[in-house]
Structures are given as C-alpha cells and as structure tokens.
Coordinates of C-alpha atoms in Angstrom, one line a residue:
X1 CA 140.4 10.3 55.6
X2 CA 142.4 7.7 57.5
X3 CA 143.7 4.4 56.3
X4 CA 142.8 1.2 58.2
X5 CA 146.3 1.0 59.6
X6 CA 146.2 4.4 61.0
X7 CA 143.1 3.8 63.1
X8 CA 144.6 0.8 64.9
X9 CA 147.1 1.4 67.7
X10 CA 147.8 -0.3 71.0
X11 CA 145.2 1.9 72.8
X12 CA 142.5 0.8 70.5
X13 CA 143.4 -2.9 70.6
X14 CA 143.4 -2.7 74.4
X15 CA 140.1 -1.0 74.4
X16 CA 138.6 -3.7 72.2
X17 CA 140.0 -6.4 74.4
X18 CA 138.6 -4.7 77.5
X19 CA 135.1 -4.4 75.9
X20 CA 135.2 -8.1 74.9
X21 CA 136.7 -9.1 78.3
X22 CA 139.6 -11.0 76.6
X23 CA 143.4 -10.6 76.7
X24 CA 145.5 -9.5 73.7
X25 CA 146.7 -13.2 73.4
X26 CA 143.2 -14.3 73.2
X27 CA 142.3 -11.9 70.4
X28 CA 145.5 -12.9 68.6
X29 CA 144.4 -16.5 68.8
X30 CA 141.0 -15.5 67.3
X31 CA 142.9 -14.0 64.3
X32 CA 145.3 -17.0 64.1
X33 CA 148.2 -14.6 64.8
X34 CA 151.2 -15.8 66.9
X35 CA 151.1 -14.4 70.4
X36 CA 154.8 -13.4 70.0
X37 CA 154.0 -11.4 66.9
X38 CA 151.0 -9.7 68.5
X39 CA 153.2 -8.7 71.4
X40 CA 155.6 -7.1 68.9
X41 CA 152.8 -5.2 67.3
X42 CA 151.4 -4.0 70.6
X43 CA 154.9 -2.9 71.8
X44 CA 155.4 -0.9 68.5
X45 CA 151.8 0.2 68.4
X46 CA 151.8 -0.6 64.7
X47 CA 149.8 -3.4 63.1
X48 CA 150.0 -5.0 59.6
X49 CA 147.1 -4.4 57.3
X50 CA 145.6 -7.9 57.5
X51 CA 145.7 -7.8 61.3
X52 CA 144.0 -4.3 61.1
X53 CA 141.3 -5.7 58.8
X54 CA 140.6 -8.6 61.2
X55 CA 140.5 -6.3 64.2
X56 CA 138.0 -4.1 62.4
X57 CA 135.8 -7.1 61.6
X58 CA 135.9 -8.3 65.2
X59 CA 135.2 -4.8 66.6
X60 CA 132.3 -4.3 64.2
X61 CA 130.8 -7.6 65.1
X62 CA 131.4 -7.5 68.9
X63 CA 131.0 -3.9 70.0
X64 CA 129.5 -1.7 67.2
X65 CA 125.9 -2.5 68.4
X66 CA 126.6 -0.7 71.7
X67 CA 129.5 1.7 71.1
X68 CA 129.9 3.9 68.0
X69 CA 133.1 3.9 66.0
X70 CA 135.4 6.7 67.4
X71 CA 136.9 7.2 63.9
X72 CA 134.8 9.5 61.8
X73 CA 134.8 9.4 58.0
X74 CA 135.7 6.9 55.4
X75 CA 138.4 4.3 55.9
X76 CA 140.8 4.2 52.9
X77 CA 142.2 0.7 52.3
X78 CA 144.6 1.7 49.6
X79 CA 146.1 5.1 49.0
X80 CA 148.3 5.3 45.9
X81 CA 148.5 1.5 45.6
X82 CA 149.6 -1.1 48.2
X83 CA 151.3 0.1 51.3
X84 CA 154.7 -1.5 52.2
X85 CA 153.5 -3.3 55.3
X86 CA 150.3 -4.9 53.9

C-alpha cells in the first residue's frame, strides 16, 4: 500500500499538467497554492498532504475517464497517525 504523498512526485505532476494542457503554475492556481511554493515542491519532488489530496481530486476528475490510475492498490491516508508534513 502507498500513502497519498508517496504517489505524487514531480513526474506525476508534470504528466497531469501535460494531459490537462496547463502549466504547473496554472495547476497551482487551481489549488490556491502560491506559485513559489509549487516551484519548491516540484524542485524537491515532495508535496504536502493537502496538495497531494487536491492533485488527486483534479486528476480523478480530469483524466480518469480516459487514463487508468498507474498506482495499483489502496491509498492509505494515515499510517500510524498523522504524518509530519500533512
């Protein structure tokens, strides 16, 4: 099982942006995330829990009808309580 934060990395965000034909700045704006913060997350390839949740919602809405989820199995939101960066 993978947690929601483990499934989101820079490659997956860029894939989502490409499929939606938007920039990372535009997807950040959709989530009300500062562009500078999004750039930091992309550079580190690590995204906070709330951003991962929003990305998952956007992805499910925008692309799931045509492209299956590449992550198999259940997504675990909490393993042993809250994680530090959520």
